[in-house]
Short mmCIF file of C-alpha atoms in Angstrom, two decimals:
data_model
loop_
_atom_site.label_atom_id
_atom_site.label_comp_id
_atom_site.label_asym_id
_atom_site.label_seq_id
_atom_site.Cartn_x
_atom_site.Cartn_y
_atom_site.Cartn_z
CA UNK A 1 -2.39 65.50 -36.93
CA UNK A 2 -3.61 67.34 -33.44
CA UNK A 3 -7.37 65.54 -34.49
CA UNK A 4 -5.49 62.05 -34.85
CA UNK A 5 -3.27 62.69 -31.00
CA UNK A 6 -6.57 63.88 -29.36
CA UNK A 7 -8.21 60.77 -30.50
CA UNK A 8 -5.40 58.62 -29.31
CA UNK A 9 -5.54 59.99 -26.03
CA UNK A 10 -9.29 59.49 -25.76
CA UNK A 11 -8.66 55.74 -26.73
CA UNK A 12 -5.90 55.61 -24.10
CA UNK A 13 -8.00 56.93 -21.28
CA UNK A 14 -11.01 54.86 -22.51
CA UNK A 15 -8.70 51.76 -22.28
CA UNK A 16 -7.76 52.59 -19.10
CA UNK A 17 -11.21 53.30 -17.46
CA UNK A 18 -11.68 50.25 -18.95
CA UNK A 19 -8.91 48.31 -16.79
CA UNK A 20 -9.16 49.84 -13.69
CA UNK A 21 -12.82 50.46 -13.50
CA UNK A 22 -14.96 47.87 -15.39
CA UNK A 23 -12.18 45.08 -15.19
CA UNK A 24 -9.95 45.38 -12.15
CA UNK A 25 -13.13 46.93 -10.23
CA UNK A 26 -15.31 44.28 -11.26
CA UNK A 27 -12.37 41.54 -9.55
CA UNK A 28 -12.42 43.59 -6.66
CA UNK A 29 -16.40 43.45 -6.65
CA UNK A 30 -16.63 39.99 -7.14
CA UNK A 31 -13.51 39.00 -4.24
CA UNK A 32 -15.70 41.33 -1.80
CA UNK A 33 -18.96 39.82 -2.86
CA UNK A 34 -17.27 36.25 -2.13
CA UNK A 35 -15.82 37.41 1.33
CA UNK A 36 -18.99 38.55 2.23
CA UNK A 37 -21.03 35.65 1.69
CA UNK A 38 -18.45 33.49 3.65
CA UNK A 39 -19.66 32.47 6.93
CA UNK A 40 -15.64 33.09 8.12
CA UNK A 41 -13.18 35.19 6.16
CA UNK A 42 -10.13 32.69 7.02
CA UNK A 43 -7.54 30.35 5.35
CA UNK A 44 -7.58 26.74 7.04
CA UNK A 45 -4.01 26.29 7.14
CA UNK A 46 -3.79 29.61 9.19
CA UNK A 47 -5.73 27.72 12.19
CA UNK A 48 -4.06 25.71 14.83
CA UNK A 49 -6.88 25.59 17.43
CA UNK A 50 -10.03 24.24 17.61
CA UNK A 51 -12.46 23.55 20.10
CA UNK A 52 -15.85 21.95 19.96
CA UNK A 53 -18.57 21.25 22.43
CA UNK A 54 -21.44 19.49 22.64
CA UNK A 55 -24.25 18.59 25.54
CA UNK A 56 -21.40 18.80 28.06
CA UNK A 57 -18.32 17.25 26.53
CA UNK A 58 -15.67 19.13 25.13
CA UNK A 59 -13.33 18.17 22.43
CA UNK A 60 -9.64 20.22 22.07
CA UNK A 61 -7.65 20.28 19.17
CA UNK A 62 -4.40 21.34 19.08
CA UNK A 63 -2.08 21.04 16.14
CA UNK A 64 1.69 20.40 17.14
CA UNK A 65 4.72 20.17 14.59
CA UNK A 66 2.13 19.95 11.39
CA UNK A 67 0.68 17.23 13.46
CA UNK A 68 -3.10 17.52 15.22
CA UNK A 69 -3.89 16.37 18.32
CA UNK A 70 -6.45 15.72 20.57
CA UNK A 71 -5.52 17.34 24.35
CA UNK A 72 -9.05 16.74 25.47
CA UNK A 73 -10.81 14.96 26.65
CA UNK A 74 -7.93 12.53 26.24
CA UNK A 75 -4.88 12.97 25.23
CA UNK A 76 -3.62 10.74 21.48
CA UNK A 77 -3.28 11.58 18.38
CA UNK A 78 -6.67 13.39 15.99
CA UNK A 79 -7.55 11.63 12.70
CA UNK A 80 -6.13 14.14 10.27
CA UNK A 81 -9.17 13.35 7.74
CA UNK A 82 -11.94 14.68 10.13
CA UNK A 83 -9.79 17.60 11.27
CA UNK A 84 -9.17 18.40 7.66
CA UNK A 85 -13.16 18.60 7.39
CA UNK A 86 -13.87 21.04 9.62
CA UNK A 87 -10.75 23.39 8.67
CA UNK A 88 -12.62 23.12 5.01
CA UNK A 89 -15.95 24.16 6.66
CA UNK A 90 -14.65 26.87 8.67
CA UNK A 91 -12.85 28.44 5.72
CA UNK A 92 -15.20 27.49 3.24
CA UNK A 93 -19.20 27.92 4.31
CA UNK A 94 -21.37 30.34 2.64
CA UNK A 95 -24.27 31.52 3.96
CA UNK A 96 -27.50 31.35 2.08
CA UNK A 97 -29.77 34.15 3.96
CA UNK A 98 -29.42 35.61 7.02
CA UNK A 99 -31.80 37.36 9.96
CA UNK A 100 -32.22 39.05 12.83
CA UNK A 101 -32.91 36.77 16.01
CA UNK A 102 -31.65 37.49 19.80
CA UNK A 103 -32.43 35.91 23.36
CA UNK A 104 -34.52 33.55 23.60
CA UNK A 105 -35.57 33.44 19.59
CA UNK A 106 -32.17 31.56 19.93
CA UNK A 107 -33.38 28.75 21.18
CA UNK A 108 -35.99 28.41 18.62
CA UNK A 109 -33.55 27.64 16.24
CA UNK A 110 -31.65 25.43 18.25
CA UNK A 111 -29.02 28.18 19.16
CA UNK A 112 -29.75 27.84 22.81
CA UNK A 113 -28.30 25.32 25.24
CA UNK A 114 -28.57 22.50 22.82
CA UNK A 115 -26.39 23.89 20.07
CA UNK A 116 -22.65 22.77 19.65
CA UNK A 117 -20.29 25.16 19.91
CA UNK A 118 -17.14 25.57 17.56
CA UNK A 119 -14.53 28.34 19.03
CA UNK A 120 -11.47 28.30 16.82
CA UNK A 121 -7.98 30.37 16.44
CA UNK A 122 -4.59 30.64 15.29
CA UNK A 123 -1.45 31.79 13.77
CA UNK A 124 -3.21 35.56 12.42
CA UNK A 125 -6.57 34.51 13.76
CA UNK A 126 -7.95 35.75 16.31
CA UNK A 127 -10.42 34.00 18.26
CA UNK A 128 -13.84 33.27 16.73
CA UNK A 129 -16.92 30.97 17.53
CA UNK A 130 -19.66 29.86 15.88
CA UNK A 131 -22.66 28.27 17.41
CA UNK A 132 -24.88 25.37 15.11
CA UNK A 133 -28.23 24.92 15.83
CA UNK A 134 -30.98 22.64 14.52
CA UNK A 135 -31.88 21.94 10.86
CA UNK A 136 -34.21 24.04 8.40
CA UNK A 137 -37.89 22.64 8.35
CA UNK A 138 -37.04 22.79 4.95
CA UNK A 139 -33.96 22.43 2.68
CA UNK A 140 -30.66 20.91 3.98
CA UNK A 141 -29.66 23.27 5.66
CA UNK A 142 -29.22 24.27 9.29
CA UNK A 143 -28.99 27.30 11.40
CA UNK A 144 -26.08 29.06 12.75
CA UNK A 145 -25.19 32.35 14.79
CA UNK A 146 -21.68 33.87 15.21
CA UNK A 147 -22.36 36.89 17.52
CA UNK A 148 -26.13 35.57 19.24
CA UNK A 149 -28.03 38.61 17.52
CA UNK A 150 -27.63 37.70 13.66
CA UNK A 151 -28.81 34.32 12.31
CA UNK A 152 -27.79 32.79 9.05
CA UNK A 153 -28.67 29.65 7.24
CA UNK A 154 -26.05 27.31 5.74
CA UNK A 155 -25.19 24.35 4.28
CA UNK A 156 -26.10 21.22 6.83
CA UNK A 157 -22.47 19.75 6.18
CA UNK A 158 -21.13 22.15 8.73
CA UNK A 159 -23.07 20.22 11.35
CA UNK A 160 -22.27 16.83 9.99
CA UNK A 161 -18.75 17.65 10.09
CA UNK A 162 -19.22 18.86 13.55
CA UNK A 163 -21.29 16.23 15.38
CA UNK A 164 -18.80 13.31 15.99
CA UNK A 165 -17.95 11.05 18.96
CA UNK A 166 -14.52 10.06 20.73
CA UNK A 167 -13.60 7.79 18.20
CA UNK A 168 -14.40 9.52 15.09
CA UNK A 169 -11.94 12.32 16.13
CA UNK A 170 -9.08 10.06 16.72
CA UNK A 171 -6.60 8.39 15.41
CA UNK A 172 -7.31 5.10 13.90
CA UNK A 173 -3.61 3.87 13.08
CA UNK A 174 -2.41 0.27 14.90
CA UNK A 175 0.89 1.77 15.11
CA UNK A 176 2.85 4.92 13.51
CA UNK A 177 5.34 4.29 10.89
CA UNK A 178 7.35 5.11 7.66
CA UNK A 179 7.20 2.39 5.60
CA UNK A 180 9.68 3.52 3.58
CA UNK A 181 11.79 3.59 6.50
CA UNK A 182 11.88 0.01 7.60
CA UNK A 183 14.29 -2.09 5.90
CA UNK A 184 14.20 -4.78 8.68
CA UNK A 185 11.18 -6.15 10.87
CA UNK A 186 10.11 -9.42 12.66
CA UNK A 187 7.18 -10.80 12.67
CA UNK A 188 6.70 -14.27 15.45
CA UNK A 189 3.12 -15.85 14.93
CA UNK A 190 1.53 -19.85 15.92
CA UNK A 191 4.24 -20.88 12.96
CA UNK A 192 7.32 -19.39 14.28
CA UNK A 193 9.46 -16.41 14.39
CA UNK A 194 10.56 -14.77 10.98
CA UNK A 195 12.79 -11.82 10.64
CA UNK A 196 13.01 -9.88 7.58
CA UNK A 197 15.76 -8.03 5.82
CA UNK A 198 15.15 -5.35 2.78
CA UNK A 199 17.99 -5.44 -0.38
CA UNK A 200 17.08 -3.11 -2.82
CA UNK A 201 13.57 -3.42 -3.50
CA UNK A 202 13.45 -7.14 -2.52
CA UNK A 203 12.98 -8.98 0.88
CA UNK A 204 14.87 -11.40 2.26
CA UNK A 205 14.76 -14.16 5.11
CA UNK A 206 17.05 -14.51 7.47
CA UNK A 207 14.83 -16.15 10.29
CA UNK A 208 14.45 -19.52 10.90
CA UNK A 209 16.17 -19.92 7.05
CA UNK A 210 18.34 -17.32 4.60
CA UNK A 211 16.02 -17.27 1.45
CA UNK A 212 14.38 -15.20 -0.49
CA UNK A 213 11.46 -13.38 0.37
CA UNK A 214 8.42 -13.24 -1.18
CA UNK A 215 7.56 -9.59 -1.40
CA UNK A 216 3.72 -9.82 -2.23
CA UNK A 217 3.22 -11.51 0.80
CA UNK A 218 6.03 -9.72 3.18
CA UNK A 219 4.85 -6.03 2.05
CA UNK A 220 1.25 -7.44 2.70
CA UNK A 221 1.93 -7.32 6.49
CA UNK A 222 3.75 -3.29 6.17
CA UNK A 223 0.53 -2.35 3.82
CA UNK A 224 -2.05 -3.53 6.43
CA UNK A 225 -0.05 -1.87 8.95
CA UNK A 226 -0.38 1.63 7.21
CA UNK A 227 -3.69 1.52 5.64
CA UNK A 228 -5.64 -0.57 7.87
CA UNK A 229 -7.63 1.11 10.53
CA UNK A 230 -9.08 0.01 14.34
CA UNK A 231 -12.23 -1.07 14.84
CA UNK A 232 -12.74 0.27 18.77
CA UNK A 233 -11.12 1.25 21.31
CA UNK A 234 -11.50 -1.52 24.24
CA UNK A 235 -9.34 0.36 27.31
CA UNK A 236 -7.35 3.98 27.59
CA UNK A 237 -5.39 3.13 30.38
CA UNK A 238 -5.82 -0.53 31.30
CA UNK A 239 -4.49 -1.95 34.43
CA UNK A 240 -3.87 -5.39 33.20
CA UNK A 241 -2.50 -6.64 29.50
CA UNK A 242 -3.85 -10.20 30.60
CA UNK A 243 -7.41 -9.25 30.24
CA UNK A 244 -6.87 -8.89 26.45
CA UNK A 245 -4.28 -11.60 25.79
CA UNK A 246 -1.87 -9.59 25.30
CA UNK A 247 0.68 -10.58 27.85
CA UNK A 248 1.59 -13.39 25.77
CA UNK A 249 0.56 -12.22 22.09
CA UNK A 250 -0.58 -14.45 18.98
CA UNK A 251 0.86 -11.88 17.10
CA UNK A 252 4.28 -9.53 17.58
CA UNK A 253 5.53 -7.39 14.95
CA UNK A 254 8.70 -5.83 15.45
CA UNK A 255 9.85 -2.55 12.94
CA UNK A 256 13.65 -1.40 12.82
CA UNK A 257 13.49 1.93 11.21
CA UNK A 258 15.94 4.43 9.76
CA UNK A 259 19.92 4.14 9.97
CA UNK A 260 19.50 4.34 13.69
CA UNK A 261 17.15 0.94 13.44
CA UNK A 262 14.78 2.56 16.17
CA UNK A 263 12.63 -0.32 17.66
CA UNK A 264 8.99 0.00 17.22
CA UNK A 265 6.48 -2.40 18.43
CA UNK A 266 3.03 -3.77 18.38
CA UNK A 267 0.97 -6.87 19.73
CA UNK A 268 -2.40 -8.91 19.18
CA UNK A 269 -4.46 -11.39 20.53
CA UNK A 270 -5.77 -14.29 19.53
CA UNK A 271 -9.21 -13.63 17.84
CA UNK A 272 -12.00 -13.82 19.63
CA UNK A 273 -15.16 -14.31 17.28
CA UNK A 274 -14.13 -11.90 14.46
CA UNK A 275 -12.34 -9.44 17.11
CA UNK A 276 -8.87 -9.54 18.10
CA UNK A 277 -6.87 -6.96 20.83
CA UNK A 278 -3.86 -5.00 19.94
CA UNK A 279 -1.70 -2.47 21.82
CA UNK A 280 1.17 -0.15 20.17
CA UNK A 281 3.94 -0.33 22.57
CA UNK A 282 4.38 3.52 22.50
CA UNK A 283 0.47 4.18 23.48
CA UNK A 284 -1.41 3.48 26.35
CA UNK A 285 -4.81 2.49 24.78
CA UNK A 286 -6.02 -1.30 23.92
CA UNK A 287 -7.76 -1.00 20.55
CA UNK A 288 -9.82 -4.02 18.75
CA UNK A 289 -9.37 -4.97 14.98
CA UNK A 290 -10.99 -7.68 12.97
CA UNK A 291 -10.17 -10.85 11.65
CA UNK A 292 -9.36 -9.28 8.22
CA UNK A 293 -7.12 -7.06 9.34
CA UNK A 294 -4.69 -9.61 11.21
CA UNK A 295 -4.98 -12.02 8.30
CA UNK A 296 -1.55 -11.10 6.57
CA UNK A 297 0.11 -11.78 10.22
CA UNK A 298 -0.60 -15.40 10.12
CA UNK A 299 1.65 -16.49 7.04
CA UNK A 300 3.45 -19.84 7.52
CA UNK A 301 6.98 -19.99 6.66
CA UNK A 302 5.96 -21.44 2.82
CA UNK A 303 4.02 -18.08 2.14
CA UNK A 304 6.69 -16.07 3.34
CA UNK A 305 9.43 -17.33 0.99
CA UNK A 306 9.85 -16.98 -2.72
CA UNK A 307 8.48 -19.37 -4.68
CA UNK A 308 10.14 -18.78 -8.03
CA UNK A 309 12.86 -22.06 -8.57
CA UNK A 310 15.08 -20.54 -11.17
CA UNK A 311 14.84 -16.84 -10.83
CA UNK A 312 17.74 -15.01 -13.68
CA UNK A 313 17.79 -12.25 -16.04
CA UNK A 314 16.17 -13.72 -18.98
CA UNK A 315 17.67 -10.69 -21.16
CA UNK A 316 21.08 -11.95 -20.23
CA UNK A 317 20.73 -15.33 -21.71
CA UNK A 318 23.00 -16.53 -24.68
CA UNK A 319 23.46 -20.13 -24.14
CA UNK A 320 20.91 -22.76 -22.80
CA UNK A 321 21.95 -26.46 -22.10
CA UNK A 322 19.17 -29.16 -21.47
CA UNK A 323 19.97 -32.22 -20.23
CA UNK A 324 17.60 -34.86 -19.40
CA UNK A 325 16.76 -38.71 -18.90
CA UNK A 326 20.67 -38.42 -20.90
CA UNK A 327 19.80 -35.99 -24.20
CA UNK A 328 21.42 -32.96 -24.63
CA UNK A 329 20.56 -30.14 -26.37
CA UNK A 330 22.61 -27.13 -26.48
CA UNK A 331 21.05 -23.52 -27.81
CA UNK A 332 22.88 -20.52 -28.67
CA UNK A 333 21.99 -17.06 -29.61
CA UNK A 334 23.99 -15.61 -32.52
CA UNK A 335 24.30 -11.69 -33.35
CA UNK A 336 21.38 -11.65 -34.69
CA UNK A 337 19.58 -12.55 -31.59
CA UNK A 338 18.46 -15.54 -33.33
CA UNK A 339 19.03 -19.21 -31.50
CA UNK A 340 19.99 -22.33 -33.19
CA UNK A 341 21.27 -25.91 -31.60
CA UNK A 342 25.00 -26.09 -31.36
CA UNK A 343 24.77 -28.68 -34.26
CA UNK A 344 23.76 -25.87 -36.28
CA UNK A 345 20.05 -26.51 -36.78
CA UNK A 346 17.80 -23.40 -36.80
CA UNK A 347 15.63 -23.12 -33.54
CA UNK A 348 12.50 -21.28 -33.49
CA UNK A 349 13.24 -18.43 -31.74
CA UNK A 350 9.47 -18.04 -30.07
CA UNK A 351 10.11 -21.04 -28.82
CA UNK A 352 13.47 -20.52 -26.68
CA UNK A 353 11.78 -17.40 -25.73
CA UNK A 354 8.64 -19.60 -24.12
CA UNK A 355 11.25 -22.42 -22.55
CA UNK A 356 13.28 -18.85 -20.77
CA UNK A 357 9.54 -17.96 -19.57
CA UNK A 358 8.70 -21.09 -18.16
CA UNK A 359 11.93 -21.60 -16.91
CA UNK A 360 11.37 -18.04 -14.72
CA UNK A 361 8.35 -19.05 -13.58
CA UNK A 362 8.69 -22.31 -12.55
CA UNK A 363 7.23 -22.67 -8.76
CA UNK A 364 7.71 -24.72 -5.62
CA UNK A 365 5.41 -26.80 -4.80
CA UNK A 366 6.95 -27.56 -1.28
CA UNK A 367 9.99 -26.90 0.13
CA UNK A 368 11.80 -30.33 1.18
CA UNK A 369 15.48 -29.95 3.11
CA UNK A 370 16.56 -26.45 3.49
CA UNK A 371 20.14 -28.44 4.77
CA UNK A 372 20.73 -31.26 2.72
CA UNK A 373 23.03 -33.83 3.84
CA UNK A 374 22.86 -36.49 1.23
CA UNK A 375 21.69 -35.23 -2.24
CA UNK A 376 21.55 -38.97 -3.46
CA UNK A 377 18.18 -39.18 -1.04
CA UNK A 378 16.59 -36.89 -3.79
CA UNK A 379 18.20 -38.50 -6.38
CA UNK A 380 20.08 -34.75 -7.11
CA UNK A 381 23.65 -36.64 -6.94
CA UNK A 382 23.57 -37.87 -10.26
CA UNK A 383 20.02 -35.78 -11.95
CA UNK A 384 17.90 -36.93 -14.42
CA UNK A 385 17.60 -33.24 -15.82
CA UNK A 386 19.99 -30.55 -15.87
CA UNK A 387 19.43 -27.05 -17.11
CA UNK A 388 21.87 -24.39 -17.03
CA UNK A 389 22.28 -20.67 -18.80
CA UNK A 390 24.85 -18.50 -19.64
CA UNK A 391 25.40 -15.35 -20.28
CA UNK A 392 27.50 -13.82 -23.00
CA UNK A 393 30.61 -13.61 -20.69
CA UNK A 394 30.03 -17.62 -20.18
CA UNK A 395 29.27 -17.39 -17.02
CA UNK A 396 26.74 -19.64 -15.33
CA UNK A 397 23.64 -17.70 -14.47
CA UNK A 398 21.41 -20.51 -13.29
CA UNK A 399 21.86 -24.30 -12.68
CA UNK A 400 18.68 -26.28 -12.18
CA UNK A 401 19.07 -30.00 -11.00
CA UNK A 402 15.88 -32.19 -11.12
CA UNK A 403 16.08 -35.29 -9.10
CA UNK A 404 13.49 -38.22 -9.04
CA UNK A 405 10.15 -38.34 -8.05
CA UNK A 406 8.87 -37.75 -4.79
CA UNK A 407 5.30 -38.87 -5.72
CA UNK A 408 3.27 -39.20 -8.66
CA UNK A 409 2.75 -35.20 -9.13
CA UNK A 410 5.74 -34.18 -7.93
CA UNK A 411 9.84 -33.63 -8.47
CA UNK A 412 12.86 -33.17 -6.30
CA UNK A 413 14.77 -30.39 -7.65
CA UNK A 414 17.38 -27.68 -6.03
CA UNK A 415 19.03 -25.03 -7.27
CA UNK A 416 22.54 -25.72 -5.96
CA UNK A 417 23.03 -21.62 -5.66
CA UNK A 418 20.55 -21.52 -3.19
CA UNK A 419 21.10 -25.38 -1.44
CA UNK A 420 17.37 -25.89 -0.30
CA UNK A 421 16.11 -29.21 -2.15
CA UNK A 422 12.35 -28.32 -3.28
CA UNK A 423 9.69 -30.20 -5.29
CA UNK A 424 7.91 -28.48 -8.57
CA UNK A 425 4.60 -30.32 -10.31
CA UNK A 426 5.56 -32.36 -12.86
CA UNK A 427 3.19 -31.34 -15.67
CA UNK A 428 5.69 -28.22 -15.61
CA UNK A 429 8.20 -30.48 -17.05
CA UNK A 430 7.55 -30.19 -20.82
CA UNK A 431 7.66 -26.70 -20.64
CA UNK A 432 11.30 -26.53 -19.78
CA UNK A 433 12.34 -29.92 -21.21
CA UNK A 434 10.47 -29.69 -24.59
CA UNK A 435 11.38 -32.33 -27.33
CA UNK A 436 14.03 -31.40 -29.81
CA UNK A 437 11.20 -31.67 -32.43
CA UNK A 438 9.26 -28.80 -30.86
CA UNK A 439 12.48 -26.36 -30.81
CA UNK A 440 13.84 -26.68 -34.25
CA UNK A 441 12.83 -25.31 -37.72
CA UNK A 442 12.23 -27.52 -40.13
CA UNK A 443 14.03 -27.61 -43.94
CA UNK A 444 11.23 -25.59 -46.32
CA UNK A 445 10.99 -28.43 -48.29
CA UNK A 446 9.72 -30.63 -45.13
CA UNK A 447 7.47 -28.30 -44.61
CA UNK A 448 6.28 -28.13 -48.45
CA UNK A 449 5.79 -31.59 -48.25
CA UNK A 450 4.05 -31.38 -44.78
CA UNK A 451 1.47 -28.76 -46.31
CA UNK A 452 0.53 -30.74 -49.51
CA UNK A 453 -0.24 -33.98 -47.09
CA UNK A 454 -2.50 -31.70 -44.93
CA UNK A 455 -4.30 -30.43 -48.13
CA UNK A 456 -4.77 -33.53 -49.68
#
């Protein structure tokens, strides 16, 4: 009994040396080895302050509110994505060998005069500096000193993340926004002025015409606005908007945003080769895009509106009347889910189902009288074709009138929900005025007869 305790207690303390020296020791090891091979034992979110400079200029970072910006030697706002690049080199450079060098054995390496200088600080960070020097003769890798007596050799991305102009540091947005803050905006181009109103997830029109929007084309002009970046900057401060056509803009966009419907502004020029000016009306500086950019701005009033003629909730359909050139067919759906004519005949169900698709995605192919005066001009007084569908409450869901032609390709039709008299293609009409023949099944033995007349 004592031999088996003893042995448990030289297990326990074997354990335990095992823990706390090999295992916990070795962490520790391994954490100090890492810190030591850092070129900088900080975190990058702990820094707020950064300067860098380079053969006489000086670039100052400050970073405001979770925001960075540049305080010289201009004031705007930084480019968060090159900012974020140097916080990761800062915290995150290891150094691959290091040396004695002081005086001027600096120089040699590019440590003198020539070097850039990065002095950084912040919230539990005391002020530190680094000075990067020229690249290795071999390896890419370049040479850096901290305190101008030791050198060490690193990684050449520190200096590639260092070495950038003006423009590289700064921000590169047209104009500052939440897109899913604005739920109204105008947009006035060479076509007119259109104003825009957000319902749920849909856009409207409610300028020059109430319709609805089409939201490809409408959340084109937001997208472009938040992802798409400036070319150049053309003027900080400029004396004169006339010089850049901006005075009297090709282009004004217009944001409303939040409950408050704050007012937020920007302008551009005409194009001028492939280059156009813009100016955010809450920054000084004139800044040049290109033509691709201000390509979703110049939508005529067709693009801007939704095209779909007969827009309803499919799912909700129980009863479908077609009426045209003066045959009827009525379909109904039965508990089953299954449709048949109201004369009883079996429809094929795949069938209705393709007639309810085509039906949603019938198209305008222009849009005629958004104020119609005299239907009988369009022939929509007395239509040729009728379709309407109802739900299971028998209410009317959608009423689609087609008129006569307006050419040889081409229908009047209107949706008298929405008023504006349109035109669809008229190879879309046997899709959502199919003959009876096509709808309904036929008796088994018509189709046992059909079969042995194919095979003989």
């Amino acid at each position: 009994m004592r031999n088996t305790i003893i042995l448990a207690v030289i297990a326990i303390a074997l354990a335990a040396y095992v823990y706390f020296v090999e295992i916990k020791g070795g962490e520790q090891k391994k954490k100090e080895k890492e810190i030591a091979e850092k070129l900088f034992n900080v975190k990058k979110d702990s820094i707020d302050h950064i300067i860098i400079e380079k053969n006489g200029t000086t670039f100052e970072f400050v970073k405001k509110d979770d925001v960075w910006q540049i305080v010289r030697p201009i004031q705007t706002l930084a480019d968060e994505s090159p900012i974020n690049s140097v916080l990761y080199s800062l915290s995150n450079t290891k150094k691959i060998r290091t040396f004695k060098a002081e005086g001027k054995d600096l120089a040699t390496y590019g440590l003198g005069a020539q070097c850039i200088k990065v002095v950084f600080s912040g919230k539990g960070v005391a002020e530190q500096w680094v000075k990067i020097g020229d690249r290795t003769p071999v390896g890419a890798n370049v040479f850096v000193t901290k305190d101008d007596s030791i050198v060490a050799i690193v990684a050449s991305s520190i200096k590639n993340t260092m070495d950038k102009s003006l423009f590289d540091w700064r921000d590169k947005k047209a104009i500052h926004f939440k897109k899913d803050q604005i739920k109204e905006f105008t947009l006035k181009n060479r076509y007119g002025k259109f104003h825009f109103v957000k319902e749920g997830n849909n856009w409207k029109l409610t300028e020059p015409v109430e319709a609805r929007g089409d939201n490809g084309n409408i959340n084109s002009i937001l997208n472009k606005l938040e992802f798409g970046r400036i070319k150049s900057v053309a003027a900080e401060t400029p004396e004169h908007l006339s010089e850049y056509g901006l005075t009297a803009p090709a282009i004004r966009i217009e944001l409303f945003s939040g409950m408050e419907k704050a007012k937020l502004g920007v302008s551009f020029s005409r194009l001028k080769g492939n280059r156009a000016y813009g100016k955010d009306d809450s920054r000084p500086h004139i800044f040049e895009v290109d033509s691709f950019f201000v390509k979703p701005f110049k939508k005529k009033l067709y693009d801007l509106r939704d095209k779909y003629i007969a827009k309803f909730n499919r799912n909700k359909a129980q009863r479908i009347k077609l009426l045209f050139n003066s045959e009827l067919m009525i379909f109904e759906k039965d508990s089953s889910n299954n449709w048949a004519l109201s004369t009883g005949e079996k429809a094929k169900n795949y069938k209705i189902s393709n007639l309810i698709s085509h039906l949603n995605n019938l198209k305008v192919a222009r849009f005629v009288d958004d104020h119609p005066k005299n239907l009988k001009k369009y022939g929509l007084d007395m239509p040729r074709g009728l379709v309407e569908v109802y739900n299971d409450n028998d209410e009317k869901i959608l009423e689609l009138l087609v008129g006569k032609d307006r050419n040889e390709d081409e229908f009047y039709a209107q949706v008298p929900e929405q008023k504006s008299v349109v035109t669809f293609k008229k190879s879309s009409l046997k899709d959502i005025f199919p003959e009876k023949e096509d709808l309904i099944e036929k008796p088994k033995e018509e189709k046992k007869q059909e079969t042995k007349a194919e095979e003989k």
